[in-house]
Tab-separated table of C-alpha atoms in Angstrom:
chain	number	residue	atom	x	y	z
Y	1	UNK	CA	0.700	34.355	22.921
Y	2	UNK	CA	3.522	31.818	22.900
Y	3	UNK	CA	3.568	29.276	25.663
Y	4	UNK	CA	6.748	28.784	27.741
Y	5	UNK	CA	9.205	26.355	26.200
Y	6	UNK	CA	11.227	23.759	28.032
Y	7	UNK	CA	14.995	24.009	28.234
Y	8	UNK	CA	16.305	23.015	24.836
Y	9	UNK	CA	18.409	19.948	24.343
Y	10	UNK	CA	21.474	20.448	22.162
Y	11	UNK	CA	20.217	20.371	18.571
Y	12	UNK	CA	22.894	17.988	17.309
Y	13	UNK	CA	22.077	15.415	19.999
Y	14	UNK	CA	18.382	15.702	19.185
Y	15	UNK	CA	19.120	15.221	15.493
Y	16	UNK	CA	21.277	12.150	16.069
Y	17	UNK	CA	18.628	10.576	18.292
Y	18	UNK	CA	15.743	11.217	15.908
Y	19	UNK	CA	17.109	10.991	12.374
Y	20	UNK	CA	17.160	7.158	12.117
Y	21	UNK	CA	13.451	7.070	12.927
Y	22	UNK	CA	12.561	9.025	9.809
Y	23	UNK	CA	15.263	8.185	7.300
Y	24	UNK	CA	14.914	4.479	7.934
Y	25	UNK	CA	11.224	4.298	7.100
Y	26	UNK	CA	11.511	3.662	3.371
Y	27	UNK	CA	14.002	2.214	0.913
Y	28	UNK	CA	16.559	4.791	-0.180
Y	29	UNK	CA	18.222	4.749	-3.574
Y	30	UNK	CA	21.969	4.378	-3.168
Y	31	UNK	CA	21.846	4.406	0.625
Y	32	UNK	CA	22.150	7.440	2.846
Y	33	UNK	CA	24.141	8.291	5.898
Y	34	UNK	CA	22.804	10.567	8.626
Y	35	UNK	CA	22.851	14.286	8.017
Y	36	UNK	CA	25.871	15.884	9.644
Y	37	UNK	CA	25.617	19.212	11.449
Y	38	UNK	CA	27.312	22.019	9.543
Y	39	UNK	CA	27.956	19.916	6.451
Y	40	UNK	CA	27.822	21.615	3.060
Y	41	UNK	CA	26.320	20.155	-0.072
Y	42	UNK	CA	24.872	20.818	-3.480
Y	43	UNK	CA	21.368	21.774	-4.512
Y	44	UNK	CA	19.127	19.036	-5.845
Y	45	UNK	CA	17.304	19.378	-9.145
Y	46	UNK	CA	13.974	17.593	-9.204
Y	47	UNK	CA	11.377	17.138	-11.957
Y	48	UNK	CA	7.857	16.496	-10.668
Y	49	UNK	CA	4.958	15.311	-12.786
Y	50	UNK	CA	2.151	17.359	-11.277
Y	51	UNK	CA	2.122	21.157	-11.274
Y	52	UNK	CA	0.266	22.791	-8.391
Y	53	UNK	CA	-3.485	22.572	-8.914
Y	54	UNK	CA	-4.505	24.662	-5.887
Y	55	UNK	CA	-1.666	27.155	-5.338
Y	56	UNK	CA	0.089	24.621	-3.098
Y	57	UNK	CA	-2.687	24.564	-0.543
Y	58	UNK	CA	-2.105	21.632	1.836
Y	59	UNK	CA	-5.819	20.806	1.849
Y	60	UNK	CA	-6.040	19.262	-1.610
Y	61	UNK	CA	-4.019	17.313	-4.151
Y	62	UNK	CA	-1.026	19.654	-3.744
Y	63	UNK	CA	-0.436	18.378	-0.201
Y	64	UNK	CA	1.680	15.481	-1.420
Y	65	UNK	CA	3.887	17.842	-3.455
Y	66	UNK	CA	4.817	19.564	-0.210
Y	67	UNK	CA	5.404	16.350	1.719
Y	68	UNK	CA	7.400	14.699	-1.086
Y	69	UNK	CA	9.756	17.668	-1.165
Y	70	UNK	CA	10.341	17.631	2.587
Y	71	UNK	CA	8.504	20.907	3.205
Y	72	UNK	CA	5.603	19.952	5.469
Y	73	UNK	CA	5.055	17.584	8.365
Y	74	UNK	CA	2.156	16.576	10.559
Y	75	UNK	CA	1.940	15.278	14.078
Y	76	UNK	CA	2.616	11.754	12.827
Y	77	UNK	CA	4.068	10.015	9.776
Y	78	UNK	CA	3.694	6.576	8.191
Y	79	UNK	CA	6.321	3.914	8.779
Y	80	UNK	CA	7.254	1.244	6.229
Y	81	UNK	CA	4.473	-1.047	7.447
Y	82	UNK	CA	1.797	1.618	7.193
Y	83	UNK	CA	1.688	2.263	10.933
Y	84	UNK	CA	1.778	5.636	12.664
Y	85	UNK	CA	5.276	6.889	13.531
Y	86	UNK	CA	6.343	10.009	15.468
Y	87	UNK	CA	6.823	13.287	13.597
Y	88	UNK	CA	6.019	16.598	15.313
Y	89	UNK	CA	4.444	14.518	18.061
Y	90	UNK	CA	7.002	12.319	19.776
Y	91	UNK	CA	4.347	10.178	21.493
Y	92	UNK	CA	0.593	9.861	22.006
Y	93	UNK	CA	-1.956	8.017	24.084
Y	94	UNK	CA	-5.647	7.287	23.860
Y	95	UNK	CA	-7.819	8.919	26.527
Y	96	UNK	CA	-11.345	7.547	26.553
Y	97	UNK	CA	-13.412	6.625	23.519
Y	98	UNK	CA	-13.010	9.803	21.485
Y	99	UNK	CA	-9.864	11.616	22.622
Y	100	UNK	CA	-6.138	11.261	22.046
Y	101	UNK	CA	-3.351	13.267	23.683
Y	102	UNK	CA	-0.259	14.033	21.568
Y	103	UNK	CA	2.965	15.117	23.255
Y	104	UNK	CA	4.944	17.521	21.069
Y	105	UNK	CA	8.672	17.440	20.461
Y	106	UNK	CA	10.879	20.531	20.443
Y	107	UNK	CA	10.673	22.031	16.974
Y	108	UNK	CA	10.543	25.354	15.175
Y	109	UNK	CA	8.643	26.560	12.162
Y	110	UNK	CA	10.704	27.795	9.260
Y	111	UNK	CA	9.822	31.386	10.171
Y	112	UNK	CA	11.595	30.961	13.529
Y	113	UNK	CA	8.527	30.637	15.754
Y	114	UNK	CA	8.095	27.652	18.047
Y	115	UNK	CA	5.845	24.679	17.453
Y	116	UNK	CA	3.543	25.078	20.456
Y	117	UNK	CA	0.268	23.435	21.425
Y	118	UNK	CA	-1.493	26.659	20.433
Y	119	UNK	CA	0.108	26.520	16.976
Y	120	UNK	CA	-0.932	22.905	16.460
Y	121	UNK	CA	-4.473	23.650	17.613
Y	122	UNK	CA	-4.651	26.552	15.146
Y	123	UNK	CA	-3.428	24.349	12.271
Y	124	UNK	CA	-5.826	21.493	12.976
Y	125	UNK	CA	-8.746	23.876	13.464
Y	126	UNK	CA	-8.089	25.542	10.122
Y	127	UNK	CA	-7.919	22.137	8.431
Y	128	UNK	CA	-11.168	21.002	10.068
Y	129	UNK	CA	-12.927	24.161	8.829
Y	130	UNK	CA	-11.501	24.082	5.302
Y	131	UNK	CA	-13.901	23.930	2.343
Y	132	UNK	CA	-13.701	21.370	0.934
Y	133	UNK	CA	-12.262	19.479	3.883
Y	134	UNK	CA	-8.991	17.559	3.447
Y	135	UNK	CA	-9.718	14.009	2.274
Y	136	UNK	CA	-8.368	12.605	5.550
Y	137	UNK	CA	-11.187	14.330	7.444
Y	138	UNK	CA	-14.031	13.026	5.279
Y	139	UNK	CA	-16.882	12.187	7.645
Y	140	UNK	CA	-14.844	13.165	10.712
Y	141	UNK	CA	-15.623	15.925	13.214
Y	142	UNK	CA	-12.402	16.980	14.910
Y	143	UNK	CA	-11.587	19.517	17.620
Y	144	UNK	CA	-8.241	20.270	19.259
Y	145	UNK	CA	-7.166	22.105	22.393
Y	146	UNK	CA	-3.916	22.638	24.258
Y	147	UNK	CA	-3.174	20.204	27.074
Y	148	UNK	CA	-0.609	21.919	29.275
Y	149	UNK	CA	2.574	23.378	27.833
Y	150	UNK	CA	3.676	20.515	25.611
Y	151	UNK	CA	0.648	18.488	24.481
Y	152	UNK	CA	-2.509	18.707	22.392
Y	153	UNK	CA	-5.775	16.898	23.010
Y	154	UNK	CA	-7.611	15.919	19.817
Y	155	UNK	CA	-11.234	14.852	20.175
Y	156	UNK	CA	-13.448	13.393	17.461
Y	157	UNK	CA	-17.230	13.442	17.247
Y	158	UNK	CA	-17.309	9.649	17.176
Y	159	UNK	CA	-14.722	7.090	18.232
Y	160	UNK	CA	-11.873	7.118	15.709
Y	161	UNK	CA	-9.461	4.218	16.299
Y	162	UNK	CA	-7.120	5.331	13.524
Y	163	UNK	CA	-6.716	8.990	14.466
Y	164	UNK	CA	-2.881	8.748	14.719
Y	165	UNK	CA	-2.878	7.393	11.142
Y	166	UNK	CA	-5.287	10.097	10.025
Y	167	UNK	CA	-3.024	12.835	11.389
Y	168	UNK	CA	-0.182	11.499	9.234
Y	169	UNK	CA	-2.034	12.755	6.155
Y	170	UNK	CA	-0.111	15.347	4.100
Y	171	UNK	CA	-3.358	17.346	4.143
Y	172	UNK	CA	-3.074	17.811	7.915
Y	173	UNK	CA	0.350	19.444	7.918
Y	174	UNK	CA	1.101	21.806	10.794
Y	175	UNK	CA	2.031	25.352	9.710
Y	176	UNK	CA	2.815	28.519	11.645
Y	177	UNK	CA	0.340	31.325	12.377
Y	178	UNK	CA	1.751	33.319	9.465
Y	179	UNK	CA	0.431	30.718	7.003
Y	180	UNK	CA	-3.268	31.349	7.614
Y	181	UNK	CA	-5.286	34.344	6.496
Y	182	UNK	CA	-8.695	35.516	7.624
Y	183	UNK	CA	-10.393	34.220	4.463
Y	184	UNK	CA	-9.264	30.626	4.947
Y	185	UNK	CA	-6.257	30.814	2.623
Y	186	UNK	CA	-3.074	28.930	3.458
Y	187	UNK	CA	0.462	29.897	2.386
Y	188	UNK	CA	3.154	27.238	2.979
Y	189	UNK	CA	6.025	29.530	1.879
Y	190	UNK	CA	8.430	29.636	4.828
Y	191	UNK	CA	5.798	28.517	7.341
Y	192	UNK	CA	6.242	24.731	7.578
Y	193	UNK	CA	8.574	22.577	9.692
Y	194	UNK	CA	10.342	20.194	7.283
Y	195	UNK	CA	14.034	20.006	6.315
Y	196	UNK	CA	13.417	22.210	3.255
Y	197	UNK	CA	11.634	25.569	3.228
Y	198	UNK	CA	9.606	26.697	0.244
Y	199	UNK	CA	10.927	30.153	-0.677
Y	200	UNK	CA	9.526	30.848	-4.147
Y	201	UNK	CA	6.809	29.474	-6.408
Y	202	UNK	CA	6.830	30.406	-10.090
Y	203	UNK	CA	3.243	29.745	-11.099
Y	204	UNK	CA	2.799	26.146	-12.170
Y	205	UNK	CA	6.269	25.771	-13.676
Y	206	UNK	CA	8.853	25.861	-10.881
Y	207	UNK	CA	9.545	26.214	-7.175
Y	208	UNK	CA	12.630	27.003	-5.105
Y	209	UNK	CA	13.383	25.438	-1.735
Y	210	UNK	CA	16.231	26.251	0.648
Y	211	UNK	CA	17.564	24.103	3.439
Y	212	UNK	CA	15.981	24.661	6.839
Y	213	UNK	CA	19.080	25.061	8.993
Y	214	UNK	CA	17.027	24.763	12.197
Y	215	UNK	CA	15.260	21.528	11.339
Y	216	UNK	CA	14.609	19.416	14.426
Y	217	UNK	CA	15.625	16.240	12.605
Y	218	UNK	CA	19.131	17.428	11.671
Y	219	UNK	CA	20.710	19.391	8.876
Y	220	UNK	CA	19.860	18.167	5.367
Y	221	UNK	CA	22.768	17.116	3.170
Y	222	UNK	CA	21.498	19.161	0.212
Y	223	UNK	CA	21.515	22.957	0.497
Y	224	UNK	CA	18.241	23.293	-1.357
Y	225	UNK	CA	16.015	21.981	-4.128
Y	226	UNK	CA	15.216	23.483	-7.509
Y	227	UNK	CA	11.931	22.017	-8.677
Y	228	UNK	CA	10.541	21.942	-12.183
Y	229	UNK	CA	6.960	20.851	-12.800
Y	230	UNK	CA	7.094	18.886	-16.046
Y	231	UNK	CA	3.807	17.288	-17.019
Y	232	UNK	CA	5.300	15.612	-20.104
Y	233	UNK	CA	6.770	12.254	-19.038
Y	234	UNK	CA	9.130	12.007	-21.996
Y	235	UNK	CA	10.516	15.431	-21.145
Y	236	UNK	CA	11.136	14.313	-17.542
Y	237	UNK	CA	13.029	11.247	-18.712
Y	238	UNK	CA	15.040	13.313	-21.219
Y	239	UNK	CA	15.961	15.808	-18.511
Y	240	UNK	CA	17.367	12.957	-16.431
Y	241	UNK	CA	19.316	11.476	-19.346
Y	242	UNK	CA	20.886	14.827	-20.248
Y	243	UNK	CA	21.803	15.591	-16.638
Y	244	UNK	CA	19.456	18.572	-16.349
Y	245	UNK	CA	17.774	17.028	-13.285
Y	246	UNK	CA	18.953	14.688	-10.545
Y	247	UNK	CA	15.585	13.060	-9.806
Y	248	UNK	CA	12.629	12.524	-12.138
Y	249	UNK	CA	9.438	11.127	-10.673
Y	250	UNK	CA	6.927	8.931	-12.491
Y	251	UNK	CA	9.070	7.969	-15.474
Y	252	UNK	CA	6.742	6.608	-18.186
Y	253	UNK	CA	7.017	2.882	-18.812
Y	254	UNK	CA	7.680	3.675	-22.474
Y	255	UNK	CA	10.812	5.552	-21.383
Y	256	UNK	CA	12.026	3.050	-18.787
Y	257	UNK	CA	14.114	1.026	-21.234
Y	258	UNK	CA	15.890	4.169	-22.443
Y	259	UNK	CA	17.365	4.798	-18.982
Y	260	UNK	CA	20.499	3.084	-17.746
Y	261	UNK	CA	19.649	0.287	-15.354
Y	262	UNK	CA	21.407	1.972	-12.429
Y	263	UNK	CA	19.301	5.122	-12.864
Y	264	UNK	CA	15.937	3.312	-13.018
Y	265	UNK	CA	14.253	2.354	-9.748
Y	266	UNK	CA	10.916	0.524	-9.682
Y	267	UNK	CA	8.792	0.496	-6.528
Y	268	UNK	CA	5.590	-1.411	-5.845
Y	269	UNK	CA	2.984	1.081	-4.693
Y	270	UNK	CA	-0.497	1.169	-3.272
Y	271	UNK	CA	-1.685	3.063	-6.370
Y	272	UNK	CA	-4.558	1.650	-8.422
Y	273	UNK	CA	-5.647	2.983	-11.798
Y	274	UNK	CA	-9.415	2.716	-12.197
Y	275	UNK	CA	-12.237	3.582	-14.545
Y	276	UNK	CA	-14.743	5.676	-12.570
Y	277	UNK	CA	-18.247	5.832	-14.012
Y	278	UNK	CA	-20.538	8.777	-13.240
Y	279	UNK	CA	-23.398	7.059	-11.414
Y	280	UNK	CA	-25.327	10.277	-10.679
Y	281	UNK	CA	-26.065	11.600	-14.160
Y	282	UNK	CA	-25.692	10.696	-17.824
Y	283	UNK	CA	-25.778	7.209	-19.344
Y	284	UNK	CA	-23.914	5.545	-16.476
Y	285	UNK	CA	-26.637	6.505	-14.031
Y	286	UNK	CA	-28.137	3.240	-15.282
Y	287	UNK	CA	-26.544	0.274	-13.468
Y	288	UNK	CA	-27.010	-1.958	-16.525
Y	289	UNK	CA	-25.030	0.463	-18.671
Y	290	UNK	CA	-22.264	0.511	-16.050
Y	291	UNK	CA	-22.250	-3.287	-16.089
Y	292	UNK	CA	-21.844	-3.226	-19.871
Y	293	UNK	CA	-18.832	-0.929	-19.560
Y	294	UNK	CA	-17.259	-3.139	-16.910
Y	295	UNK	CA	-17.783	-6.238	-19.030
Y	296	UNK	CA	-16.118	-4.524	-22.005
Y	297	UNK	CA	-12.822	-3.881	-20.176
Y	298	UNK	CA	-9.869	-6.243	-20.631
Y	299	UNK	CA	-7.502	-5.392	-17.773
Y	300	UNK	CA	-4.763	-7.843	-18.797
Y	301	UNK	CA	-4.400	-6.013	-22.122
Y	302	UNK	CA	-3.739	-2.817	-20.179
Y	303	UNK	CA	-1.240	-4.357	-17.739
Y	304	UNK	CA	0.812	-6.109	-20.392
Y	305	UNK	CA	0.261	-3.702	-23.278
Y	306	UNK	CA	0.060	-0.137	-22.028
Y	307	UNK	CA	2.138	-0.734	-18.880
Y	308	UNK	CA	4.527	-3.213	-20.520
Y	309	UNK	CA	4.447	-5.508	-17.498
Y	310	UNK	CA	5.176	-2.697	-15.003
Y	311	UNK	CA	1.710	-3.151	-13.470
Y	312	UNK	CA	-0.630	-5.933	-12.362
Y	313	UNK	CA	-4.137	-6.472	-13.729
Y	314	UNK	CA	-6.819	-4.904	-11.531
Y	315	UNK	CA	-8.042	-7.165	-8.745
Y	316	UNK	CA	-9.912	-4.640	-6.626
Y	317	UNK	CA	-9.633	-1.212	-5.086
Y	318	UNK	CA	-6.630	-2.508	-3.128
Y	319	UNK	CA	-3.756	-4.036	-5.091
Y	320	UNK	CA	-0.954	-6.548	-4.369
Y	321	UNK	CA	1.100	-3.967	-2.442
Y	322	UNK	CA	-1.645	-4.043	0.196
Y	323	UNK	CA	-0.520	-7.492	1.282
Y	324	UNK	CA	-3.328	-8.233	3.735
Y	325	UNK	CA	-5.940	-7.817	0.977
Y	326	UNK	CA	-4.682	-10.829	-0.976
Y	327	UNK	CA	-6.573	-13.962	-0.017
Y	328	UNK	CA	-9.144	-12.057	2.017
Y	329	UNK	CA	-11.313	-10.543	-0.685
Y	330	UNK	CA	-15.079	-10.919	-0.507
Y	331	UNK	CA	-16.947	-12.220	-3.552
Y	332	UNK	CA	-18.808	-9.496	-5.433
Y	333	UNK	CA	-22.532	-10.157	-5.692
Y	334	UNK	CA	-25.685	-8.309	-6.682
Y	335	UNK	CA	-24.370	-6.736	-9.869
Y	336	UNK	CA	-26.895	-5.505	-12.403
Y	337	UNK	CA	-27.270	-7.351	-15.684
Y	338	UNK	CA	-25.429	-5.669	-18.549
Y	339	UNK	CA	-27.585	-4.080	-21.239
Y	340	UNK	CA	-26.636	-3.491	-24.862
Y	341	UNK	CA	-25.071	-0.010	-25.278
Y	342	UNK	CA	-26.540	0.332	-28.793
Y	343	UNK	CA	-24.455	3.390	-29.656
Y	344	UNK	CA	-24.748	5.128	-26.279
Y	345	UNK	CA	-22.529	8.228	-26.345
Y	346	UNK	CA	-20.158	8.769	-23.415
Y	347	UNK	CA	-17.355	11.217	-22.621
Y	348	UNK	CA	-14.231	9.583	-21.192
Y	349	UNK	CA	-11.684	11.876	-19.511
Y	350	UNK	CA	-8.184	11.508	-18.126
Y	351	UNK	CA	-5.003	13.525	-17.587
Y	352	UNK	CA	-1.550	13.407	-19.140
Y	353	UNK	CA	0.638	14.049	-16.088
Y	354	UNK	CA	0.960	10.266	-15.889
Y	355	UNK	CA	1.771	9.417	-19.521
Y	356	UNK	CA	0.309	5.919	-19.405
Y	357	UNK	CA	-3.165	7.251	-18.637
Y	358	UNK	CA	-3.959	8.758	-22.062
Y	359	UNK	CA	-2.733	5.551	-23.696
Y	360	UNK	CA	-4.806	3.466	-21.283
Y	361	UNK	CA	-7.809	5.675	-21.991
Y	362	UNK	CA	-7.286	5.226	-25.733
Y	363	UNK	CA	-7.290	1.445	-25.310
Y	364	UNK	CA	-10.411	1.688	-23.134
Y	365	UNK	CA	-12.049	3.825	-25.801
Y	366	UNK	CA	-11.458	1.066	-28.335
Y	367	UNK	CA	-12.726	-1.632	-25.968
Y	368	UNK	CA	-15.880	0.333	-25.171
Y	369	UNK	CA	-16.513	1.087	-28.829
Y	370	UNK	CA	-16.178	-2.607	-29.659
Y	371	UNK	CA	-18.883	-3.217	-27.046
Y	372	UNK	CA	-21.203	-0.713	-28.750
Y	373	UNK	CA	-20.514	2.615	-27.028
Y	374	UNK	CA	-19.707	5.829	-28.893
Y	375	UNK	CA	-16.803	7.411	-26.997
Y	376	UNK	CA	-15.392	10.945	-26.971
Y	377	UNK	CA	-11.988	11.163	-25.278
Y	378	UNK	CA	-10.882	14.248	-23.303
Y	379	UNK	CA	-7.258	14.581	-22.126
Y	380	UNK	CA	-6.070	17.519	-20.013
Y	381	UNK	CA	-3.473	18.454	-17.456
Y	382	UNK	CA	-4.703	17.281	-14.030
Y	383	UNK	CA	-4.977	20.833	-12.684
Y	384	UNK	CA	-7.473	21.605	-15.470
Y	385	UNK	CA	-9.367	18.339	-15.117
Y	386	UNK	CA	-9.968	17.947	-11.378
Y	387	UNK	CA	-12.669	20.594	-10.912
Y	388	UNK	CA	-14.830	19.331	-13.779
Y	389	UNK	CA	-14.329	15.722	-12.703
Y	390	UNK	CA	-15.430	16.475	-9.145
Y	391	UNK	CA	-18.443	18.337	-10.527
Y	392	UNK	CA	-19.522	15.272	-12.520
Y	393	UNK	CA	-19.094	16.866	-15.931
Y	394	UNK	CA	-17.713	13.666	-17.500
Y	395	UNK	CA	-19.384	10.299	-17.926
Y	396	UNK	CA	-16.207	8.417	-17.047
Y	397	UNK	CA	-12.748	9.228	-15.704
Y	398	UNK	CA	-9.549	7.209	-15.753
Y	399	UNK	CA	-7.749	7.974	-12.492
Y	400	UNK	CA	-4.564	6.738	-10.824
Y	401	UNK	CA	-5.299	6.818	-7.079
Y	402	UNK	CA	-3.031	5.912	-4.181
Y	403	UNK	CA	-5.439	4.026	-1.943
Y	404	UNK	CA	-3.465	4.689	1.261
Y	405	UNK	CA	-2.107	8.180	0.608
Y	406	UNK	CA	-4.671	10.149	2.601
Y	407	UNK	CA	-4.355	8.421	5.963
Y	408	UNK	CA	-2.682	5.036	5.621
Y	409	UNK	CA	-6.036	3.647	6.768
Y	410	UNK	CA	-7.689	1.422	4.118
Y	411	UNK	CA	-11.155	2.674	5.044
Y	412	UNK	CA	-10.377	6.340	4.421
Y	413	UNK	CA	-10.197	6.028	0.641
Y	414	UNK	CA	-13.557	4.250	0.624
Y	415	UNK	CA	-15.169	7.060	2.625
Y	416	UNK	CA	-13.681	9.877	0.558
Y	417	UNK	CA	-14.124	8.310	-2.889
Y	418	UNK	CA	-17.316	6.241	-2.751
Y	419	UNK	CA	-19.754	7.543	-0.100
Y	420	UNK	CA	-22.530	10.101	-0.467
Y	421	UNK	CA	-20.550	12.711	1.506
Y	422	UNK	CA	-17.137	11.782	0.095
Y	423	UNK	CA	-14.927	14.734	-0.750
Y	424	UNK	CA	-13.204	13.021	-3.704
Y	425	UNK	CA	-16.130	11.103	-5.160
Y	426	UNK	CA	-15.368	11.226	-8.896
Y	427	UNK	CA	-17.766	8.335	-9.466
Y	428	UNK	CA	-20.565	10.479	-7.974
Y	429	UNK	CA	-21.639	7.349	-6.092
Y	430	UNK	CA	-24.362	7.604	-3.448
Y	431	UNK	CA	-25.582	4.177	-2.401
Y	432	UNK	CA	-27.141	3.351	0.986
Y	433	UNK	CA	-25.665	-0.152	1.117
Y	434	UNK	CA	-22.197	1.194	0.351
Y	435	UNK	CA	-22.494	3.898	2.997
Y	436	UNK	CA	-23.571	1.332	5.589
Y	437	UNK	CA	-20.680	-1.004	4.708
Y	438	UNK	CA	-18.151	1.823	4.929
Y	439	UNK	CA	-19.648	2.965	8.246
Y	440	UNK	CA	-19.226	-0.557	9.648
Y	441	UNK	CA	-15.589	-0.544	8.573
Y	442	UNK	CA	-15.034	2.890	10.122
Y	443	UNK	CA	-16.445	1.624	13.430
Y	444	UNK	CA	-14.116	-1.394	13.648
Y	445	UNK	CA	-11.263	-0.835	16.103
Y	446	UNK	CA	-9.362	-4.122	15.891
Y	447	UNK	CA	-6.878	-4.033	12.980
Y	448	UNK	CA	-7.850	-7.416	11.557
Y	449	UNK	CA	-11.572	-6.730	11.847
Y	450	UNK	CA	-11.115	-3.314	10.259
Y	451	UNK	CA	-9.308	-4.845	7.297
Y	452	UNK	CA	-11.990	-7.511	6.898
Y	453	UNK	CA	-14.709	-4.849	7.029
Y	454	UNK	CA	-12.816	-2.787	4.444
Y	455	UNK	CA	-12.760	-5.771	2.084
Y	456	UNK	CA	-16.497	-6.302	2.625
Y	457	UNK	CA	-17.094	-2.634	1.788
Y	458	UNK	CA	-14.823	-2.969	-1.250
Y	459	UNK	CA	-17.036	-5.786	-2.532
Y	460	UNK	CA	-20.151	-3.662	-1.962
Y	461	UNK	CA	-18.613	-0.801	-3.958
Y	462	UNK	CA	-17.457	-3.058	-6.795
Y	463	UNK	CA	-20.975	-4.479	-6.954
Y	464	UNK	CA	-22.290	-1.079	-8.074
Y	465	UNK	CA	-19.926	-1.090	-11.098
Y	466	UNK	CA	-19.248	2.597	-10.422
Y	467	UNK	CA	-15.553	1.757	-10.319
Y	468	UNK	CA	-13.680	-0.716	-12.500
Y	469	UNK	CA	-10.128	-1.394	-11.200
Y	470	UNK	CA	-7.823	-1.507	-14.222
Y	471	UNK	CA	-4.239	-1.994	-13.017
Y	472	UNK	CA	-2.167	-1.799	-9.850
Y	473	UNK	CA	0.893	0.290	-10.562
Y	474	UNK	CA	4.565	0.150	-9.876
Y	475	UNK	CA	6.190	3.569	-10.012
Y	476	UNK	CA	9.477	4.151	-11.832
Y	477	UNK	CA	11.701	6.866	-10.392
Y	478	UNK	CA	14.682	8.137	-12.354
Y	479	UNK	CA	17.719	8.873	-10.174
Y	480	UNK	CA	20.926	10.193	-11.683
Y	481	UNK	CA	24.104	8.236	-10.961
Y	482	UNK	CA	25.811	9.649	-7.877
Y	483	UNK	CA	22.601	10.874	-6.256
Y	484	UNK	CA	21.992	9.083	-2.982
Y	485	UNK	CA	19.313	8.900	-0.325
Y	486	UNK	CA	16.246	9.238	-2.541
Y	487	UNK	CA	13.313	7.872	-0.556
Y	488	UNK	CA	11.425	5.288	-2.603
Y	489	UNK	CA	8.140	5.312	-0.741
Y	490	UNK	CA	5.364	2.809	-1.579
Y	491	UNK	CA	2.848	5.358	-0.258
Y	492	UNK	CA	4.313	8.105	-2.512
Y	493	UNK	CA	4.308	10.632	0.336
Y	494	UNK	CA	8.038	11.320	0.480
Y	495	UNK	CA	10.780	11.590	-2.114
Y	496	UNK	CA	13.632	13.633	-0.610
Y	497	UNK	CA	14.795	13.872	2.984
Y	498	UNK	CA	17.738	14.907	5.109
Y	499	UNK	CA	19.975	12.243	3.587
Y	500	UNK	CA	19.230	12.968	-0.077
Y	501	UNK	CA	22.283	14.462	-1.797
Y	502	UNK	CA	24.532	14.489	-4.832
């Protein structure tokens, strides 16, 4: 049953008051004015690198597809400094050690129903019960209940000082009742709250979005978005050059020089490409063999060769874009002594949605073979690789991972990727010392102490040699001349917004 709603403020006034908060968060290509009520516009044509891997479920890797296209929103968002900013919640306060109260703004779902406390509770409850759980909820027990007519109380099993950041995760988007079925399925078509409504999905090849004319943040300048999922990076760049698309994400570095300078936009990101070694089974279960693989890798050759200077050599799990990590790193100790591979056979896997990865993997193959390994290389589309990688069916995986994408909290990626119960643990790592270090970081409430604890946990993880940071990436986005308001986000959570238009 819907709860009573307060008297509505005029939508245009609400839009004018709120739009600068969101559109000002990240650098926008070509600048963007505020969306004007009743304004017309053209449809945007966008080429994305990653086709849906999980039928656009918000609980997995597809969550960022939905947020980048302006379809979904959560209670909070990330600002340019990585802090929590209002989204569907206009404010929040801490109440005791384990509870936070979020006050909701006036908003509607794209199916015309109101965003109520009951609707938010339903969405968060479904996310908390999802199998596997969204990465942002790794190790977190979360319950939600309505607090009066306009607020939601969220309580965690243990104190969680970064809950507002956690709720900014694309995996914790709030959808209407229509989105959820009795079997745990989630359908984001027409059930989200963002400026663009998903209306049609054509398998893994295309999607159609129409403007949400009742968006709380104001009318978008574009009337809709026609999305093509193009895994081949050269094809994405060609589509931009020929005018077939207006925006092409993740332009390969090999194609960057072929684009006009005013259509090529490079953004430092929090994404790190790493070599993840299967520490649970196979040859890399042996720490000495992992140490031999780590010693064989020349990261500078990858940064300058494969990435042609559009990346920095790997320094750790966190790269230069995470500014507080520089100068605060903890020395790595306790590594095992490398043993001679002596022809040890390993299977190295990666995906081709990011074109540099197969080339990087090929260079790694050569480096490992020079060190004495026998390497078989497997390259697939990410949607066909993820399940086997999570199941530990490869000895090693080359992965490009945004270290702050799940929550904006530096500890979250450590918990999800490198602990025994981590939901995205491609390295299959389960180490008591690592789990203890991550737990200490999770318990820290002061920002500076939390960052210091995260760097201590990073050193503990690197000491296992289960992960070898290769490069820290800068992303190249292709934007056709005349297209304005593209959101160049270092966290890679957003791409188009109300001000994006052509």
